[in-house]
Amino acid sequence: MKRFVRLFAELDQTTRTNAKVDALARYFQDAPEPDRLWTIALLSGRRPKRTVQAGRLREWAAERAGLPLWLFEESYPIVGDLAETIALILPDARRDSDLSLSDWIDVVRGLGAMAEADRKAAILDAWDRLPARARFVFNKLITGGFRMGVSQKLMTRALSRATGIEEPDLAHRLMGEWRPETTSFDALIRAPDPSAELSKPYPFYLAYQLDDGPWKLDTPPADWAAERKWDGIRGQLVLRGGERFLWSRGEELMTDRFPELASLADFAPPGTVIDGEVLAWRGDTPMSFNALQKRIGRKTVPKKLLEEAPVIVQAYDLLEDRGEDIRALPFAERRARLDALVADLPDEAPLKASPLLSFETWDELAAIRAGSRAHNAEGVMLKRRDAPYRDGRRKGDWWKWKVDPLVIDAVMIYAQQGHGRRANLFTDFTFAVWDGLPGEGALVPFTKAYSGLTDAEFRKITHWVRRNTLERYGPVRQVAPEHVFEIAFEGIQESPRHKSGVALRFPRMARWRHDKPPAEANTLTDLKEMLDAHG
């Protein structure tokens, strides 16, 4: 644990990429293998599940520190992190511990099966054996919210340096549904189990946003292929050994959520891996994301919903062809193989090739992009024809050119403090539009947003909130309806759960409209018209 805590401190104290990679590489060379494995798991999102309620931790920490609970509760928003607040208020440890990271994780995992009195005793014992920084790390593990400020890409780079294994190979080995409890460092990294390869996807290739359009790209339009950027769930369809597996971009196995894709194991040849988009589909047309969203998060899908929102995979790319990894081939060749594969499928197969767009100039592509919402698409994708399929987010070969967001002007009516480094600032806001004539009707809340402003703007609005609070509801403050913000969002849909009747997709604050008084903000009627046009 001491070695891991030193690594945590090194990573926390620098923003330099090379310094983080150096620290991780040293750790992967020296740490015991069980600790290396758990560190890889933590950095790739495979954290132990929460085993203790946050409320209990607050009570026990306040009791051990000899503080009234109200004082702890007042301190928590200022610190902005529960694990750190607990670590700061507890008295110094009276004993020492030589347990390793994996040993302490075993302790954390065992808490869930204990009676509450035993769980409390075990946690108090741990707090009494760990110094402040190690206690902070332990608290993070208990709460299930462990973060180290290191991307999986950086971790893979450091692991490559420590082991001598190429980064793309490591990225592939770390994909899939492995858990530290069921594998070893040697089996995962040094000598992967061939039997585990059946369901394993490849690392996803991610595109950068093309903010200023393609006119400044260093090669002509003829060097690029374009297709629509569909508004669904990015996924990887793996067909091996007569079975099918569907992985999300976040490495979540979602096969059972889309049973209509089962027939693809019969239609497509084994050894096929496809990168594509899961879309709700009716006839020859994609349905809105709202239709697909009704199925997201469901473990089982009722028959009625299967009929209302059937899905297909709209294929972008072919990564494995009859068992051959073809990611190193140029996109044009991979695409030709994909088209040939799809052409051999029966019409009823729930797999289509995403059509390539025909254009000769960037202006022609711009006109196609402008009509994206009419096709329930988010914009267009640009892919260099000679590009291999790489891993992670890389600039140069793949670009996403999204349509401009929808915008509406709204009045801020509630504010709440943020967390972490923004714990002392008000950063989370609720916005409203007018129900009736602007400036005369009631203000109806319709969305929340917490991103888009600069730190300076957050400081300025925080100062104003503290001087203009009308009411307090726990951590939320009602404020005078004086400020207008332009809210940008990607989509709008009907929502009976919200008083406004609508819900926005990916809302954020585009700008603070100092030039507009509240009476000039938009209305609920404006929102409903947007819903009719884009919902």
Short mmCIF file of C-alpha atoms in Angstrom, two decimals:
data_model
loop_
_atom_site.label_atom_id
_atom_site.label_comp_id
_atom_site.label_asym_id
_atom_site.label_seq_id
_atom_site.Cartn_x
_atom_site.Cartn_y
_atom_site.Cartn_z
CA MET A 1 0.00 0.00 0.00
CA LYS A 2 2.85 2.37 0.80
CA ARG A 3 4.27 2.00 -2.72
CA PHE A 4 0.83 2.62 -4.26
CA VAL A 5 0.24 5.67 -2.07
CA ARG A 6 3.60 7.11 -3.19
CA LEU A 7 2.50 6.57 -6.79
CA PHE A 8 -0.81 8.29 -6.06
CA ALA A 9 1.05 11.28 -4.59
CA GLU A 10 3.43 11.51 -7.58
CA LEU A 11 0.54 11.47 -10.03
CA ASP A 12 -1.43 14.00 -8.00
CA GLN A 13 1.45 16.46 -7.78
CA THR A 14 2.14 16.88 -11.49
CA THR A 15 0.27 17.76 -14.65
CA ARG A 16 3.16 16.76 -16.90
CA THR A 17 2.39 13.74 -19.06
CA ASN A 18 5.96 12.47 -19.16
CA ALA A 19 6.28 12.67 -15.37
CA LYS A 20 3.12 10.62 -14.93
CA VAL A 21 4.30 7.99 -17.42
CA ASP A 22 7.70 7.81 -15.68
CA ALA A 23 6.09 7.31 -12.26
CA LEU A 24 3.76 4.61 -13.54
CA ALA A 25 6.52 2.79 -15.42
CA ARG A 26 8.68 2.66 -12.26
CA TYR A 27 5.73 1.34 -10.30
CA PHE A 28 4.93 -1.38 -12.86
CA GLN A 29 8.56 -2.50 -12.80
CA ASP A 30 8.85 -2.75 -9.00
CA ALA A 31 5.44 -3.45 -7.47
CA PRO A 32 4.26 -6.97 -6.58
CA GLU A 33 2.25 -8.54 -9.39
CA PRO A 34 -1.10 -8.59 -7.52
CA ASP A 35 -0.69 -4.85 -6.87
CA ARG A 36 0.21 -4.21 -10.50
CA LEU A 37 -2.93 -6.05 -11.59
CA TRP A 38 -5.18 -4.07 -9.24
CA THR A 39 -3.56 -0.80 -10.32
CA ILE A 40 -4.32 -1.63 -13.96
CA ALA A 41 -7.88 -2.45 -12.92
CA LEU A 42 -8.33 0.81 -11.02
CA LEU A 43 -6.96 2.87 -13.91
CA SER A 44 -9.24 1.14 -16.40
CA GLY A 45 -12.42 1.69 -14.37
CA ARG A 46 -12.63 -1.73 -12.70
CA ARG A 47 -13.03 -0.45 -9.17
CA PRO A 48 -14.34 -2.43 -6.19
CA LYS A 49 -18.04 -1.90 -5.63
CA ARG A 50 -19.17 0.46 -2.88
CA THR A 51 -19.48 -1.58 0.31
CA VAL A 52 -20.50 1.08 2.87
CA GLN A 53 -23.12 3.81 2.74
CA ALA A 54 -21.68 7.32 2.63
CA GLY A 55 -23.92 8.42 5.50
CA ARG A 56 -22.48 5.77 7.79
CA LEU A 57 -18.92 6.79 6.92
CA ARG A 58 -19.70 10.40 7.83
CA GLU A 59 -21.21 9.36 11.15
CA TRP A 60 -18.32 7.06 12.08
CA ALA A 61 -15.67 9.58 11.05
CA ALA A 62 -17.28 12.39 13.04
CA GLU A 63 -17.58 10.09 16.06
CA ARG A 64 -13.92 8.99 15.86
CA ALA A 65 -12.79 12.61 15.43
CA GLY A 66 -14.92 13.78 18.37
CA LEU A 67 -16.82 16.28 16.20
CA PRO A 68 -20.56 16.95 16.03
CA LEU A 69 -22.02 15.64 12.78
CA TRP A 70 -23.25 19.09 11.77
CA LEU A 71 -19.65 20.38 11.77
CA PHE A 72 -18.60 17.51 9.52
CA GLU A 73 -21.50 18.30 7.18
CA GLU A 74 -20.45 21.95 7.04
CA SER A 75 -16.85 20.96 6.26
CA TYR A 76 -17.71 18.49 3.51
CA PRO A 77 -18.88 21.05 0.86
CA ILE A 78 -15.81 23.18 1.52
CA VAL A 79 -13.38 20.31 0.98
CA GLY A 80 -15.52 18.99 -1.87
CA ASP A 81 -14.60 15.32 -1.46
CA LEU A 82 -15.95 12.86 1.12
CA ALA A 83 -12.82 10.67 1.25
CA GLU A 84 -10.57 13.69 1.74
CA THR A 85 -12.84 15.26 4.37
CA ILE A 86 -12.73 12.06 6.42
CA ALA A 87 -8.96 11.76 6.06
CA LEU A 88 -8.47 15.36 7.23
CA ILE A 89 -10.62 15.26 10.36
CA LEU A 90 -9.47 11.90 11.77
CA PRO A 91 -6.79 11.83 14.48
CA ASP A 92 -3.34 10.53 13.57
CA ALA A 93 -2.92 6.78 13.17
CA ARG A 94 -1.63 5.04 16.29
CA ARG A 95 -0.30 1.92 14.54
CA ASP A 96 1.42 1.00 11.30
CA SER A 97 0.52 -1.45 8.55
CA ASP A 98 2.56 -3.44 6.03
CA LEU A 99 -0.45 -4.68 4.07
CA SER A 100 -0.18 -4.33 0.30
CA LEU A 101 -2.68 -2.65 -2.02
CA SER A 102 -4.23 -6.01 -2.93
CA ASP A 103 -4.48 -6.90 0.78
CA TRP A 104 -6.39 -3.71 1.53
CA ILE A 105 -8.67 -4.26 -1.46
CA ASP A 106 -9.47 -7.69 -0.02
CA VAL A 107 -10.44 -5.89 3.18
CA VAL A 108 -12.67 -3.49 1.22
CA ARG A 109 -14.33 -6.31 -0.72
CA GLY A 110 -15.01 -8.23 2.49
CA LEU A 111 -16.87 -5.35 4.13
CA GLY A 112 -20.05 -5.97 2.17
CA ALA A 113 -20.65 -9.38 3.78
CA MET A 114 -20.16 -8.15 7.36
CA ALA A 115 -22.78 -7.19 9.92
CA GLU A 116 -22.82 -3.42 10.42
CA ALA A 117 -21.08 -3.53 13.81
CA ASP A 118 -18.24 -5.63 12.37
CA ARG A 119 -18.03 -3.39 9.31
CA LYS A 120 -17.69 -0.33 11.50
CA ALA A 121 -15.00 -2.00 13.61
CA ALA A 122 -13.03 -3.00 10.51
CA ILE A 123 -13.12 0.51 9.07
CA LEU A 124 -12.15 2.16 12.36
CA ASP A 125 -9.28 -0.32 12.64
CA ALA A 126 -8.12 0.57 9.11
CA TRP A 127 -8.27 4.30 9.85
CA ASP A 128 -6.19 3.70 12.97
CA ARG A 129 -3.46 1.87 10.99
CA LEU A 130 -3.10 4.20 8.01
CA PRO A 131 -1.45 7.64 7.80
CA ALA A 132 -3.48 10.50 6.31
CA ARG A 133 -2.68 10.04 2.60
CA ALA A 134 -3.04 6.25 2.73
CA ARG A 135 -6.29 6.73 4.64
CA PHE A 136 -7.50 9.01 1.86
CA VAL A 137 -6.76 6.30 -0.74
CA PHE A 138 -8.48 3.68 1.42
CA ASN A 139 -11.54 5.91 1.74
CA LYS A 140 -11.66 6.28 -2.04
CA LEU A 141 -11.67 2.51 -2.38
CA ILE A 142 -14.50 2.16 0.17
CA THR A 143 -16.70 4.74 -1.54
CA GLY A 144 -16.22 3.19 -4.99
CA GLY A 145 -15.22 6.55 -6.48
CA PHE A 146 -11.51 6.00 -7.07
CA ARG A 147 -9.86 8.30 -9.65
CA MET A 148 -6.15 8.93 -10.26
CA GLY A 149 -6.18 11.57 -13.01
CA VAL A 150 -4.53 9.22 -15.51
CA SER A 151 -6.09 8.08 -18.74
CA GLN A 152 -5.98 4.46 -19.77
CA LYS A 153 -3.87 5.54 -22.75
CA LEU A 154 -1.14 6.92 -20.44
CA MET A 155 -1.34 3.84 -18.26
CA THR A 156 -0.91 1.62 -21.33
CA ARG A 157 2.10 3.66 -22.43
CA ALA A 158 3.76 3.23 -19.04
CA LEU A 159 2.95 -0.48 -18.96
CA SER A 160 4.49 -0.86 -22.41
CA ARG A 161 7.69 0.79 -21.20
CA ALA A 162 7.82 -1.49 -18.15
CA THR A 163 7.10 -4.75 -20.00
CA GLY A 164 8.49 -4.16 -23.50
CA ILE A 165 5.12 -5.12 -25.05
CA GLU A 166 3.87 -2.82 -27.82
CA GLU A 167 1.10 -0.37 -26.86
CA PRO A 168 -1.49 -1.61 -29.42
CA ASP A 169 -1.03 -5.18 -28.20
CA LEU A 170 -1.45 -4.12 -24.58
CA ALA A 171 -4.51 -2.01 -25.39
CA HIS A 172 -6.13 -5.10 -26.92
CA ARG A 173 -5.19 -7.35 -24.00
CA LEU A 174 -6.79 -4.92 -21.57
CA MET A 175 -10.13 -4.93 -23.41
CA GLY A 176 -13.03 -7.17 -22.48
CA GLU A 177 -14.74 -8.45 -19.38
CA TRP A 178 -11.74 -9.39 -17.22
CA ARG A 179 -11.64 -8.85 -13.48
CA PRO A 180 -8.64 -8.88 -11.09
CA GLU A 181 -10.45 -11.48 -8.99
CA THR A 182 -10.48 -14.00 -11.85
CA THR A 183 -7.14 -13.49 -13.61
CA SER A 184 -3.49 -12.75 -12.87
CA PHE A 185 -0.98 -10.21 -14.12
CA ASP A 186 0.85 -12.96 -15.98
CA ALA A 187 -2.30 -14.31 -17.66
CA LEU A 188 -3.57 -10.86 -18.60
CA ILE A 189 -0.36 -9.16 -19.71
CA ARG A 190 2.44 -11.62 -20.40
CA ALA A 191 0.65 -14.71 -21.68
CA PRO A 192 -3.02 -13.97 -22.45
CA ASP A 193 -5.33 -16.99 -22.28
CA PRO A 194 -6.41 -17.90 -25.84
CA SER A 195 -9.79 -19.09 -24.54
CA ALA A 196 -10.49 -15.55 -23.30
CA GLU A 197 -10.10 -14.16 -26.83
CA LEU A 198 -13.51 -15.42 -27.99
CA SER A 199 -15.47 -12.39 -26.76
CA LYS A 200 -12.69 -9.80 -26.61
CA PRO A 201 -13.23 -6.62 -28.66
CA TYR A 202 -10.54 -4.39 -30.10
CA PRO A 203 -9.72 -0.94 -28.70
CA PHE A 204 -12.00 1.67 -30.25
CA TYR A 205 -10.58 4.30 -32.59
CA LEU A 206 -11.92 7.74 -31.59
CA ALA A 207 -12.14 10.87 -33.71
CA TYR A 208 -11.36 14.48 -32.84
CA GLN A 209 -13.88 17.25 -33.38
CA LEU A 210 -13.31 19.33 -36.52
CA ASP A 211 -14.31 22.75 -35.25
CA ASP A 212 -13.43 24.91 -38.25
CA GLY A 213 -14.52 22.57 -41.00
CA PRO A 214 -12.35 20.56 -43.43
CA TRP A 215 -11.07 23.41 -45.57
CA LYS A 216 -7.74 23.52 -43.69
CA LEU A 217 -7.02 19.77 -43.92
CA ASP A 218 -3.66 19.10 -45.55
CA THR A 219 -4.99 16.81 -48.31
CA PRO A 220 -7.76 17.27 -50.93
CA PRO A 221 -11.32 15.92 -50.65
CA ALA A 222 -10.51 12.95 -52.90
CA ASP A 223 -8.27 11.53 -50.15
CA TRP A 224 -11.19 11.28 -47.72
CA ALA A 225 -14.29 9.15 -47.27
CA ALA A 226 -17.31 10.59 -45.47
CA GLU A 227 -20.39 9.10 -43.83
CA ARG A 228 -23.06 10.32 -41.49
CA LYS A 229 -22.34 10.51 -37.77
CA TRP A 230 -25.30 8.53 -36.53
CA ASP A 231 -26.95 9.33 -33.21
CA GLY A 232 -27.05 5.97 -31.46
CA ILE A 233 -24.79 3.80 -29.31
CA ARG A 234 -21.29 3.21 -30.64
CA GLY A 235 -20.59 -0.49 -30.38
CA GLN A 236 -18.41 -3.34 -31.51
CA LEU A 237 -20.09 -6.52 -32.73
CA VAL A 238 -17.96 -9.63 -32.18
CA LEU A 239 -19.00 -12.87 -33.94
CA ARG A 240 -16.76 -15.77 -32.99
CA GLY A 241 -17.26 -19.46 -32.31
CA GLY A 242 -20.94 -19.36 -33.25
CA GLU A 243 -21.64 -16.73 -30.58
CA ARG A 244 -22.24 -12.99 -30.67
CA PHE A 245 -21.00 -10.30 -28.29
CA LEU A 246 -21.87 -6.62 -28.40
CA TRP A 247 -19.60 -4.17 -26.58
CA SER A 248 -20.18 -0.48 -25.94
CA ARG A 249 -17.39 2.04 -26.35
CA GLY A 250 -17.13 2.09 -22.55
CA GLU A 251 -16.36 -1.67 -22.58
CA GLU A 252 -19.77 -2.64 -21.28
CA LEU A 253 -21.10 -5.95 -22.57
CA MET A 254 -24.65 -5.24 -23.78
CA THR A 255 -25.42 -8.35 -25.82
CA ASP A 256 -28.59 -9.32 -23.95
CA ARG A 257 -30.15 -5.87 -24.31
CA PHE A 258 -30.53 -6.29 -28.08
CA PRO A 259 -31.86 -9.82 -28.67
CA GLU A 260 -32.85 -9.07 -32.28
CA LEU A 261 -29.14 -9.11 -33.17
CA ALA A 262 -28.89 -12.81 -32.27
CA SER A 263 -29.52 -13.86 -35.88
CA LEU A 264 -26.24 -12.25 -36.99
CA ALA A 265 -24.32 -15.20 -35.55
CA ASP A 266 -26.08 -17.30 -38.22
CA PHE A 267 -25.86 -14.84 -41.11
CA ALA A 268 -22.29 -13.52 -40.86
CA PRO A 269 -19.19 -15.74 -41.01
CA PRO A 270 -17.41 -16.58 -37.73
CA GLY A 271 -14.36 -14.47 -37.03
CA THR A 272 -16.15 -11.20 -37.86
CA VAL A 273 -15.69 -8.04 -35.78
CA ILE A 274 -17.55 -4.89 -36.83
CA ASP A 275 -17.35 -1.33 -35.53
CA GLY A 276 -20.68 0.41 -35.88
CA GLU A 277 -23.64 2.16 -34.33
CA VAL A 278 -26.65 0.54 -32.69
CA LEU A 279 -29.70 2.43 -33.96
CA ALA A 280 -33.44 2.15 -33.47
CA TRP A 281 -34.63 1.49 -37.02
CA ARG A 282 -37.97 1.56 -38.80
CA GLY A 283 -38.19 0.50 -42.44
CA ASP A 284 -35.25 2.15 -44.19
CA THR A 285 -34.83 5.01 -41.74
CA PRO A 286 -33.15 5.49 -38.36
CA MET A 287 -35.45 6.55 -35.56
CA SER A 288 -34.58 9.34 -33.13
CA PHE A 289 -32.26 8.75 -30.20
CA ASN A 290 -35.30 9.21 -27.99
CA ALA A 291 -36.69 5.91 -29.33
CA LEU A 292 -33.44 4.10 -28.59
CA GLN A 293 -33.09 5.70 -25.17
CA LYS A 294 -36.16 3.83 -23.93
CA ARG A 295 -34.09 0.65 -24.24
CA ILE A 296 -30.89 1.93 -22.68
CA GLY A 297 -30.25 0.59 -19.21
CA ARG A 298 -32.77 -2.24 -19.47
CA LYS A 299 -31.51 -5.73 -18.75
CA THR A 300 -34.59 -7.26 -20.36
CA VAL A 301 -36.72 -5.66 -23.07
CA PRO A 302 -40.49 -6.24 -23.16
CA LYS A 303 -42.07 -7.42 -26.41
CA LYS A 304 -43.93 -4.12 -26.87
CA LEU A 305 -40.69 -2.14 -26.80
CA LEU A 306 -39.01 -4.58 -29.19
CA GLU A 307 -41.81 -3.86 -31.64
CA GLU A 308 -41.80 -0.09 -31.09
CA ALA A 309 -38.02 0.38 -31.34
CA PRO A 310 -36.32 -2.52 -33.15
CA VAL A 311 -32.57 -2.05 -33.62
CA ILE A 312 -29.94 -2.73 -36.23
CA VAL A 313 -26.18 -2.26 -36.37
CA GLN A 314 -25.16 0.40 -38.87
CA ALA A 315 -21.63 -0.77 -39.69
CA TYR A 316 -18.76 1.69 -40.07
CA ASP A 317 -15.74 -0.56 -40.31
CA LEU A 318 -14.58 -4.18 -40.47
CA LEU A 319 -11.82 -4.99 -37.97
CA GLU A 320 -11.64 -8.76 -38.21
CA ASP A 321 -12.48 -10.72 -41.37
CA ARG A 322 -12.90 -14.52 -41.01
CA GLY A 323 -10.55 -14.52 -38.04
CA GLU A 324 -7.94 -12.21 -39.59
CA ASP A 325 -7.10 -8.96 -37.79
CA ILE A 326 -7.24 -6.43 -40.66
CA ARG A 327 -6.94 -3.18 -38.68
CA ALA A 328 -3.58 -2.39 -40.30
CA LEU A 329 -5.12 -2.33 -43.80
CA PRO A 330 -6.14 1.02 -45.32
CA PHE A 331 -9.69 2.13 -44.59
CA ALA A 332 -10.62 1.86 -48.28
CA GLU A 333 -9.73 -1.84 -48.32
CA ARG A 334 -11.44 -2.57 -45.02
CA ARG A 335 -14.53 -0.77 -46.27
CA ALA A 336 -14.56 -2.80 -49.50
CA ARG A 337 -14.47 -6.01 -47.45
CA LEU A 338 -17.27 -4.72 -45.23
CA ASP A 339 -19.45 -3.89 -48.24
CA ALA A 340 -18.85 -7.37 -49.68
CA LEU A 341 -19.78 -9.01 -46.37
CA VAL A 342 -23.01 -7.00 -46.01
CA ALA A 343 -23.97 -7.59 -49.64
CA ASP A 344 -24.07 -11.34 -48.98
CA LEU A 345 -26.49 -10.99 -46.05
CA PRO A 346 -30.24 -11.48 -46.47
CA ASP A 347 -32.39 -8.35 -46.43
CA GLU A 348 -33.84 -9.21 -43.01
CA ALA A 349 -30.41 -9.30 -41.34
CA PRO A 350 -30.18 -6.48 -38.73
CA LEU A 351 -26.87 -5.25 -40.14
CA LYS A 352 -26.39 -2.50 -42.73
CA ALA A 353 -23.31 -0.73 -44.05
CA SER A 354 -23.36 2.98 -43.25
CA PRO A 355 -23.63 4.62 -46.69
CA LEU A 356 -20.64 6.62 -47.87
CA LEU A 357 -21.49 10.17 -48.88
CA SER A 358 -20.79 11.39 -52.39
CA PHE A 359 -19.00 14.75 -52.61
CA GLU A 360 -16.26 16.34 -54.70
CA THR A 361 -15.68 19.58 -52.80
CA TRP A 362 -15.72 20.59 -49.16
CA ASP A 363 -18.61 22.95 -49.89
CA GLU A 364 -20.68 20.02 -51.14
CA LEU A 365 -19.91 18.12 -47.94
CA ALA A 366 -20.83 21.19 -45.89
CA ALA A 367 -24.26 21.24 -47.56
CA ILE A 368 -24.73 17.54 -46.72
CA ARG A 369 -23.72 18.17 -43.11
CA ALA A 370 -26.22 21.02 -42.82
CA GLY A 371 -29.06 18.57 -43.45
CA SER A 372 -27.91 16.02 -40.86
CA ARG A 373 -30.77 16.46 -38.40
CA ALA A 374 -33.30 15.56 -41.09
CA HIS A 375 -31.64 12.13 -41.15
CA ASN A 376 -31.47 11.85 -37.31
CA ALA A 377 -27.70 12.24 -37.56
CA GLU A 378 -25.31 14.45 -35.57
CA GLY A 379 -23.14 15.51 -38.50
CA VAL A 380 -20.58 13.76 -40.69
CA MET A 381 -17.46 11.66 -40.16
CA LEU A 382 -14.33 12.10 -42.27
CA LYS A 383 -11.87 9.21 -42.62
CA ARG A 384 -8.65 9.24 -44.59
CA ARG A 385 -8.90 6.49 -47.19
CA ASP A 386 -5.37 5.18 -46.56
CA ALA A 387 -5.65 5.20 -42.74
CA PRO A 388 -5.33 2.06 -40.58
CA TYR A 389 -7.74 1.47 -37.71
CA ARG A 390 -5.80 2.71 -34.70
CA ASP A 391 -6.60 2.73 -30.97
CA GLY A 392 -7.72 5.58 -28.75
CA ARG A 393 -8.19 9.22 -29.71
CA ARG A 394 -5.64 10.36 -32.28
CA LYS A 395 -5.49 13.37 -34.59
CA GLY A 396 -5.03 13.27 -38.32
CA ASP A 397 -6.93 10.35 -39.84
CA TRP A 398 -10.46 10.50 -38.39
CA TRP A 399 -12.50 13.64 -37.76
CA LYS A 400 -16.07 14.24 -36.61
CA TRP A 401 -17.75 17.35 -38.01
CA LYS A 402 -20.88 17.76 -35.92
CA VAL A 403 -23.75 20.09 -36.75
CA ASP A 404 -23.97 23.28 -34.76
CA PRO A 405 -25.83 22.78 -31.45
CA LEU A 406 -29.34 23.97 -30.81
CA VAL A 407 -29.48 27.01 -28.52
CA ILE A 408 -32.01 28.76 -26.34
CA ASP A 409 -31.77 31.73 -23.95
CA ALA A 410 -32.82 30.93 -20.37
CA VAL A 411 -32.93 32.53 -16.92
CA MET A 412 -30.87 31.12 -14.05
CA ILE A 413 -33.10 30.45 -11.02
CA TYR A 414 -31.14 27.98 -8.79
CA ALA A 415 -27.45 27.49 -7.99
CA GLN A 416 -25.45 24.80 -6.23
CA GLN A 417 -21.78 24.50 -5.30
CA GLY A 418 -19.50 22.20 -7.26
CA HIS A 419 -17.14 19.50 -6.08
CA GLY A 420 -13.39 18.92 -5.98
CA ARG A 421 -11.36 21.94 -7.04
CA ARG A 422 -14.60 23.89 -7.60
CA ALA A 423 -16.08 23.10 -4.19
CA ASN A 424 -15.93 26.77 -3.19
CA LEU A 425 -17.67 27.94 -6.35
CA PHE A 426 -21.26 27.80 -7.53
CA THR A 427 -21.05 25.82 -10.76
CA ASP A 428 -24.29 23.81 -11.04
CA PHE A 429 -27.27 25.84 -12.19
CA THR A 430 -30.96 25.35 -12.99
CA PHE A 431 -32.43 27.33 -15.88
CA ALA A 432 -35.99 28.34 -16.74
CA VAL A 433 -38.00 29.78 -19.63
CA TRP A 434 -41.19 31.80 -19.57
CA ASP A 435 -44.56 30.06 -19.55
CA GLY A 436 -46.56 32.74 -21.33
CA LEU A 437 -45.44 36.14 -22.49
CA PRO A 438 -41.74 36.88 -21.81
CA GLY A 439 -41.38 38.83 -18.59
CA GLU A 440 -45.05 38.39 -17.65
CA GLY A 441 -45.71 34.66 -17.17
CA ALA A 442 -44.14 32.23 -14.72
CA LEU A 443 -40.60 30.89 -15.03
CA VAL A 444 -40.63 27.13 -15.61
CA PRO A 445 -37.41 25.16 -14.95
CA PHE A 446 -36.41 22.93 -17.86
CA THR A 447 -32.73 21.98 -17.56
CA LYS A 448 -29.58 21.98 -15.46
CA ALA A 449 -26.07 22.78 -16.69
CA TYR A 450 -22.66 22.91 -15.05
CA SER A 451 -20.12 23.38 -17.84
CA GLY A 452 -19.23 25.97 -20.43
CA LEU A 453 -18.08 28.96 -18.36
CA THR A 454 -14.51 29.99 -17.64
CA ASP A 455 -13.11 29.88 -14.10
CA ALA A 456 -13.27 33.67 -14.02
CA GLU A 457 -16.97 33.60 -14.93
CA PHE A 458 -17.66 30.95 -12.30
CA ARG A 459 -15.97 33.15 -9.69
CA LYS A 460 -18.00 36.16 -10.79
CA ILE A 461 -21.35 34.35 -10.70
CA THR A 462 -20.44 32.79 -7.33
CA HIS A 463 -19.90 36.25 -5.85
CA TRP A 464 -23.28 37.33 -7.22
CA VAL A 465 -25.11 34.21 -5.95
CA ARG A 466 -23.88 34.78 -2.40
CA ARG A 467 -25.28 38.31 -2.43
CA ASN A 468 -28.57 37.49 -4.17
CA THR A 469 -29.84 34.30 -2.53
CA LEU A 470 -33.60 34.35 -1.93
CA GLU A 471 -34.07 30.93 -0.28
CA ARG A 472 -31.97 27.92 0.69
CA TYR A 473 -33.02 24.30 0.17
CA GLY A 474 -30.16 22.24 1.59
CA PRO A 475 -27.20 22.79 -0.76
CA VAL A 476 -29.40 24.52 -3.37
CA ARG A 477 -29.94 28.28 -3.42
CA GLN A 478 -32.82 30.02 -5.12
CA VAL A 479 -31.54 33.25 -6.65
CA ALA A 480 -33.06 36.36 -8.08
CA PRO A 481 -34.01 35.74 -11.73
CA GLU A 482 -31.73 38.38 -13.19
CA HIS A 483 -29.20 36.60 -15.42
CA VAL A 484 -29.70 35.11 -18.88
CA PHE A 485 -27.50 32.38 -20.33
CA GLU A 486 -27.43 30.87 -23.79
CA ILE A 487 -27.89 27.11 -23.33
CA ALA A 488 -26.51 24.89 -26.09
CA PHE A 489 -27.65 21.28 -26.48
CA GLU A 490 -27.49 18.40 -28.95
CA GLY A 491 -31.11 17.27 -28.92
CA ILE A 492 -34.52 17.71 -27.35
CA GLN A 493 -37.15 15.13 -26.47
CA GLU A 494 -40.51 14.88 -24.78
CA SER A 495 -40.31 14.06 -21.07
CA PRO A 496 -43.38 13.61 -18.86
CA ARG A 497 -41.05 13.49 -15.82
CA HIS A 498 -40.17 17.17 -16.19
CA LYS A 499 -42.51 20.05 -15.42
CA SER A 500 -41.60 21.68 -18.72
CA GLY A 501 -42.48 18.51 -20.64
CA VAL A 502 -39.09 18.37 -22.36
CA ALA A 503 -35.56 17.13 -21.66
CA LEU A 504 -32.36 18.32 -23.34
CA ARG A 505 -29.46 16.20 -24.45
CA PHE A 506 -25.97 17.33 -23.31
CA PRO A 507 -26.94 20.84 -22.16
CA ARG A 508 -24.15 23.31 -21.36
CA MET A 509 -23.76 27.06 -20.97
CA ALA A 510 -22.59 28.47 -24.29
CA ARG A 511 -22.28 32.05 -23.03
CA TRP A 512 -23.45 34.46 -20.38
CA ARG A 513 -25.84 36.90 -22.08
CA HIS A 514 -24.96 40.16 -20.33
CA ASP A 515 -26.67 41.91 -23.24
CA LYS A 516 -30.10 40.41 -22.52
CA PRO A 517 -32.55 41.17 -19.68
CA PRO A 518 -34.64 38.27 -18.32
CA ALA A 519 -37.73 39.54 -20.14
CA GLU A 520 -36.03 38.68 -23.45
CA ALA A 521 -35.36 35.04 -22.60
CA ASN A 522 -37.13 32.33 -24.57
CA THR A 523 -40.48 30.77 -23.75
CA LEU A 524 -41.92 27.32 -23.21
CA THR A 525 -43.63 27.74 -26.57
CA ASP A 526 -40.20 28.16 -28.17
CA LEU A 527 -39.07 24.91 -26.56
CA LYS A 528 -42.17 23.07 -27.79
CA GLU A 529 -41.58 24.34 -31.33
CA MET A 530 -38.00 23.04 -31.15
CA LEU A 531 -39.37 19.71 -29.94
CA ASP A 532 -41.72 19.54 -32.94
CA ALA A 533 -38.88 20.38 -35.31
CA HIS A 534 -36.07 18.28 -33.81
CA GLY A 535 -37.56 15.88 -31.26
#
